[in-house]
Every structure is written in structure tokens, then in C-alpha cells.
mmCIF file of C-alpha atoms in Angstrom:
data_model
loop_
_atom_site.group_PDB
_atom_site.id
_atom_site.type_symbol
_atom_site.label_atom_id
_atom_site.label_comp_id
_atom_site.label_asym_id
_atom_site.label_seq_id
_atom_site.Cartn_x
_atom_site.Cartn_y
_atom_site.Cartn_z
ATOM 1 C CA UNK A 1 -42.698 108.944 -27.171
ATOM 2 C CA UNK A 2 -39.057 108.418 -27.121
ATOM 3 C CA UNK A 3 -37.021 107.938 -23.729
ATOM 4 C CA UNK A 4 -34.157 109.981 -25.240
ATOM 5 C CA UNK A 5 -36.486 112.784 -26.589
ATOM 6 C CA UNK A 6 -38.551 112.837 -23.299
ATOM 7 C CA UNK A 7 -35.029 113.381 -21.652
ATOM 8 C CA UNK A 8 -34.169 116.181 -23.407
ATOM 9 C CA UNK A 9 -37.241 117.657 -23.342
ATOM 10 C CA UNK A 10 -37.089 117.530 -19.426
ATOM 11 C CA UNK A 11 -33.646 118.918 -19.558
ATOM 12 C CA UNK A 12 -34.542 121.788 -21.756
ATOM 13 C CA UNK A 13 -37.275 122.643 -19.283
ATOM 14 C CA UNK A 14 -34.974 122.567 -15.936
ATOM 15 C CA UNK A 15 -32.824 124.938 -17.986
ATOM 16 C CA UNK A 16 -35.768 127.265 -18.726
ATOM 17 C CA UNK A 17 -37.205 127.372 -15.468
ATOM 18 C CA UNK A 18 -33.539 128.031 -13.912
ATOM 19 C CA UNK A 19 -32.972 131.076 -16.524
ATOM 20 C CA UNK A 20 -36.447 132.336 -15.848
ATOM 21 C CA UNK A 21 -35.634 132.116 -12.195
ATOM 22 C CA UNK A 22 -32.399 133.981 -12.161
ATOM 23 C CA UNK A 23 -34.062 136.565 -13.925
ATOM 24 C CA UNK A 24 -36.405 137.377 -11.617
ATOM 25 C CA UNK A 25 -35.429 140.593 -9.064
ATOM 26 C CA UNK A 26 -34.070 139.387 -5.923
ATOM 27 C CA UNK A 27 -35.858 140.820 -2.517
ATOM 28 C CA UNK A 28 -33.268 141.535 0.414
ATOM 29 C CA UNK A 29 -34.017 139.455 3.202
ATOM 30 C CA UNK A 30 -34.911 141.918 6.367
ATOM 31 C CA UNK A 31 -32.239 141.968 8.778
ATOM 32 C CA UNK A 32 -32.824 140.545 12.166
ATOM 33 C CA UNK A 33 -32.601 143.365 15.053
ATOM 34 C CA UNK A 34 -30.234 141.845 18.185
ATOM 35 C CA UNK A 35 -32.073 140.595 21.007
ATOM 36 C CA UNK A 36 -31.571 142.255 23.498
ATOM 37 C CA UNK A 37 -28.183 141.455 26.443
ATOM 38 C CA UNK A 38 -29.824 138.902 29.000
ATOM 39 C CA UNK A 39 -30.509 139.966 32.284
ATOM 40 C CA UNK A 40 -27.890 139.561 34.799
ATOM 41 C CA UNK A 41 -28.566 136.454 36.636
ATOM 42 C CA UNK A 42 -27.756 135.122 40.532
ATOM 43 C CA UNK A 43 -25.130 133.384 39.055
ATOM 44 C CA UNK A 44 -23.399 136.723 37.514
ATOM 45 C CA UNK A 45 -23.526 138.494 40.603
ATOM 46 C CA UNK A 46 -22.485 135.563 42.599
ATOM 47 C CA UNK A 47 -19.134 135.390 40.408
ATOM 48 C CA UNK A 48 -18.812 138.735 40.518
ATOM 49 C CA UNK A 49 -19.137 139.154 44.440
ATOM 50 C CA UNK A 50 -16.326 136.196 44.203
ATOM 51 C CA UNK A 51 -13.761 137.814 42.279
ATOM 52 C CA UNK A 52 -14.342 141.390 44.037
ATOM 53 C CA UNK A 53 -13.988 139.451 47.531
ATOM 54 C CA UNK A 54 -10.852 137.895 45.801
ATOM 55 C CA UNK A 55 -9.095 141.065 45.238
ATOM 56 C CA UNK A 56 -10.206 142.938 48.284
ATOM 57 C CA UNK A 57 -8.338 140.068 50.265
ATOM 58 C CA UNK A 58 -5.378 140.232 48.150
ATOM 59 C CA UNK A 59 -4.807 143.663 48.591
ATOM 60 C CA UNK A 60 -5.249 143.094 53.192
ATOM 61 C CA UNK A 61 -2.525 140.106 52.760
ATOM 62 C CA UNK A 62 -0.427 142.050 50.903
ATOM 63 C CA UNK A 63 -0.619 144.318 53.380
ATOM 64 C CA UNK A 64 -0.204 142.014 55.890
ATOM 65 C CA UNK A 65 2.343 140.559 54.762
ATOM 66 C CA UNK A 66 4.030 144.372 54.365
ATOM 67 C CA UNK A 67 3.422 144.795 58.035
ATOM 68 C CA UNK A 68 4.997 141.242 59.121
ATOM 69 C CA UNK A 69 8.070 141.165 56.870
ATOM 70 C CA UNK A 70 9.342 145.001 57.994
ATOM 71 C CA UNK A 71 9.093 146.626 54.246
ATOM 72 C CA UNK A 72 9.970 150.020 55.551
ATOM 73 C CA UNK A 73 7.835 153.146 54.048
ATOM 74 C CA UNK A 74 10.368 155.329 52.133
ATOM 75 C CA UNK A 75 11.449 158.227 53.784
ATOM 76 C CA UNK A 76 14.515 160.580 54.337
ATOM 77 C CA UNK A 77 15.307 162.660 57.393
ATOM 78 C CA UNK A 78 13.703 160.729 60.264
ATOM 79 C CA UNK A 79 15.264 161.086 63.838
ATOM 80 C CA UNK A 80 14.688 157.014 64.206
ATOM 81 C CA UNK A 81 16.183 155.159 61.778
ATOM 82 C CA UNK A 82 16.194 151.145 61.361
ATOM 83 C CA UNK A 83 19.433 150.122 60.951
ATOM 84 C CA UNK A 84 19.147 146.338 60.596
ATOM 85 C CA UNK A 85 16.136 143.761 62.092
ATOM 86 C CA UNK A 86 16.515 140.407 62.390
ATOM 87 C CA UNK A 87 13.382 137.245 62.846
ATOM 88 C CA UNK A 88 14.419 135.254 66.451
ATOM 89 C CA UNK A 89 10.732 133.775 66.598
ATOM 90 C CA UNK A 90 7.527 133.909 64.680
ATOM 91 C CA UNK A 91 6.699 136.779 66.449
ATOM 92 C CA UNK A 92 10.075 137.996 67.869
ATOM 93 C CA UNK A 93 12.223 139.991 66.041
ATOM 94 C CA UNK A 94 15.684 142.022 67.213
ATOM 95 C CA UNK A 95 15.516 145.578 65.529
ATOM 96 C CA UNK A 96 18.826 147.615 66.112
ATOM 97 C CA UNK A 97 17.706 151.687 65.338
ATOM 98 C CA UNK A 98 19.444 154.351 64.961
ATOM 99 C CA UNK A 99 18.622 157.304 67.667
ATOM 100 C CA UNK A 100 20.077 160.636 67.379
ATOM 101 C CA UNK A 101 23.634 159.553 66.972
ATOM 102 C CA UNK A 102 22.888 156.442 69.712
ATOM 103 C CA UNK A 103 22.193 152.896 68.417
ATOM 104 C CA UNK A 104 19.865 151.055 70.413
ATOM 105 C CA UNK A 105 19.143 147.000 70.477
ATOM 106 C CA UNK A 106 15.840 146.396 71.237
ATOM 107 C CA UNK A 107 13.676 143.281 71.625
ATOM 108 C CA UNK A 108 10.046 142.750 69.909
ATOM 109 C CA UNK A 109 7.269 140.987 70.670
ATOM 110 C CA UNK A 110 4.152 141.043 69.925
ATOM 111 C CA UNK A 111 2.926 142.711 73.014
ATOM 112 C CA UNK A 112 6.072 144.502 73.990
ATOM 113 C CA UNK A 113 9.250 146.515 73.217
ATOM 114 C CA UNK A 114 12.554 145.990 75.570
ATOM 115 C CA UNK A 115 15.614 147.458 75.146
ATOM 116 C CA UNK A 116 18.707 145.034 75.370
ATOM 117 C CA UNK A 117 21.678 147.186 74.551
ATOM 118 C CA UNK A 118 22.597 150.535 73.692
ATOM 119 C CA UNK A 119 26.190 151.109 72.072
ATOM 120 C CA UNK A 120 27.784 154.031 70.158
ATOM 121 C CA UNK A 121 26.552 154.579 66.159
ATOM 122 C CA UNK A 122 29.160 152.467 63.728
ATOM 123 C CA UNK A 123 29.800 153.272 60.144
ATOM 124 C CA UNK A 124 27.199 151.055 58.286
ATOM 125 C CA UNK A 125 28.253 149.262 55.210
ATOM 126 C CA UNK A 126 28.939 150.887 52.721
ATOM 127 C CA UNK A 127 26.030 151.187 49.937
ATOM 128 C CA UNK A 128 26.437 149.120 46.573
ATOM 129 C CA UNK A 129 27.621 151.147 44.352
ATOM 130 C CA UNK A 130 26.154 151.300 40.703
ATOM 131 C CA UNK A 131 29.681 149.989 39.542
ATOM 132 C CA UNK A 132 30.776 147.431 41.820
ATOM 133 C CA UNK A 133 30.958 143.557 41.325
ATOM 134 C CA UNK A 134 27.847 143.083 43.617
ATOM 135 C CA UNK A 135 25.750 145.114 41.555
ATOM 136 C CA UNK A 136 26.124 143.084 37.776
ATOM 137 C CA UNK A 137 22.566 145.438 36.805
ATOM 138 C CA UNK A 138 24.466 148.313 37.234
ATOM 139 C CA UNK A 139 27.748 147.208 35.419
ATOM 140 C CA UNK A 140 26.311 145.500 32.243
ATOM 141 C CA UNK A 141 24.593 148.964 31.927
ATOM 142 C CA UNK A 142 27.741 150.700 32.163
ATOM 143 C CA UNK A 143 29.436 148.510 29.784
ATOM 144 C CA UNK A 144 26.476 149.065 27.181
ATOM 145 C CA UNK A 145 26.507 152.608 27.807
ATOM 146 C CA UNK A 146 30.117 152.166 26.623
ATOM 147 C CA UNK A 147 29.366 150.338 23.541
ATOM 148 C CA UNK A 148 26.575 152.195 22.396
ATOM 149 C CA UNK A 149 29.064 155.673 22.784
ATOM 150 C CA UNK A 150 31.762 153.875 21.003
ATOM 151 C CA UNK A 151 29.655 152.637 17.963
ATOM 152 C CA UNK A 152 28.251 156.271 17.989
ATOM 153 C CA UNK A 153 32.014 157.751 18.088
ATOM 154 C CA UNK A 154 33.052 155.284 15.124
ATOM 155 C CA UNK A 155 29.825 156.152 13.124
ATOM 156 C CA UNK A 156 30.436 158.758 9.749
#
């Protein structure tokens, strides 16, 4: 036999058997079910104890740190109001409060409360106002309040 002949011969057949095989009908391949989630191991619950400890103790230093630095609860219409407080020590501070018309200087520790002056009430300083030059949040939003009206005014 010829080399060319047996050549085409093979080529003929690889063509045949690759018609005959697409022909055939295809079967779907079964789908594979999920395993199922892995069980939570020591080292899960280990991270997780971690970042729950994490938070709890964020939230007591934030706290403490509340407590330490004087943020005041908001309130209106107490008889004892804190006027001004200033830090003398790490754990003395000078706290100046208002008492029914009487300011009072008093003296903290951290085991004890003195009084070290008592003087008539004074006019505080008065608040920032949303318009003054120490408040520039409040007048940029003035001024684009004004811009925004004019550009409405000028609109058809």
C-alpha cells in the first residue's frame, strides 16, 4: 500500500469517528450537591472571643476616657452648672460651677472636693454665633444659602 493513500485513509476515518461522535446524544453530567459548612473549630471561637473582647474594651475606654476628660451629659435646667474646668495635675482638676446665682471655685482630687473661692456669677462669653468669624461652618453655609436663593431668583 501507498504511504499517501494509507494517510488519507486514516484521515477519512478520524473524520468519521469524530462525526459519528458528535452525533451521539449528550448525557448531563449530575450536579455535585455542596458539602456541607465545616464545623466551627477552636480556632473560630478563639478569634471570635478576640474580637468580642476587643470591642467590649473599646466601648469601657471610651467610657473612661468620657469620665476623665469631663464630656458633660447634655442637659438643660440643672441648679449646678459647670461653668469652666481646668487639668492642674493628672488627677487634679479646678472646676468653677455655677450655684444658684453663686459661682463657686472648687478643687478636685481624686479622693476629695475643696472649695477655694466663692465670688458673684459673671456674664459668660458670649456663645459663637452661627454668623460670626469664629464659626467659618456656619458662614460658608450662609453664603451658600445665599447663592443657591440667588441662582433660584435669576432662574425663568
Amino acid at each position: 500500500m501507498n504511504l499517501a493513500r494509507v494517510s488519507s485513509l486514516l484521515a477519512l476515518g478520524l473524520h468519521a469517528a469524530h462525526a459519528v461522535h458528535a452525533a451521539l446524544p449528550t448525557v448531563p453530567t449530575p450536579v455535585r450537591e455542596a458539602a456541607p459548612p465545616a464545623a466551627v473549630g477552636g480556632a473560630g471561637l478563639l478569634q471570635a472571643g478576640f474580637g468580642m473582647a476587643a470591642v467590649v474594651g473599646l466601648i469601657f475606654l471610651c467610657a473612661w476616657l468620657a469620665r476623665r476628660f469631663g464630656l458633660q451629659r447634655l442637659g438643660g435646667g440643672q441648679v449646678v452648672k459647670v461653668v469652666s474646668t481646668a487639668m492642674v495635675g493628672p488627677r487634679e482638676r479646678v472646676v468653677v460651677v455655677d450655684v444658684a446665682g453663686q459661682w463657686l471655685v472648687l478643687g478636685v482630687t481624686g479622693s476629695q472636693v475643696r472649695t477655694l473661692h466663692t465670688l458673684p456669677a459673671q456674664a459668660t462669653p458670649a456663645a459663637v454665633t452661627p454668623m460670626s468669624p469664629q464659626n467659618p461652618v456656619g458662614l460658608f453655609a450662609q453664603k451658600l444659602r445665599d447663592s443657591l436663593a440667588g441662582k433660584a431668583r435669576t432662574a425663568p
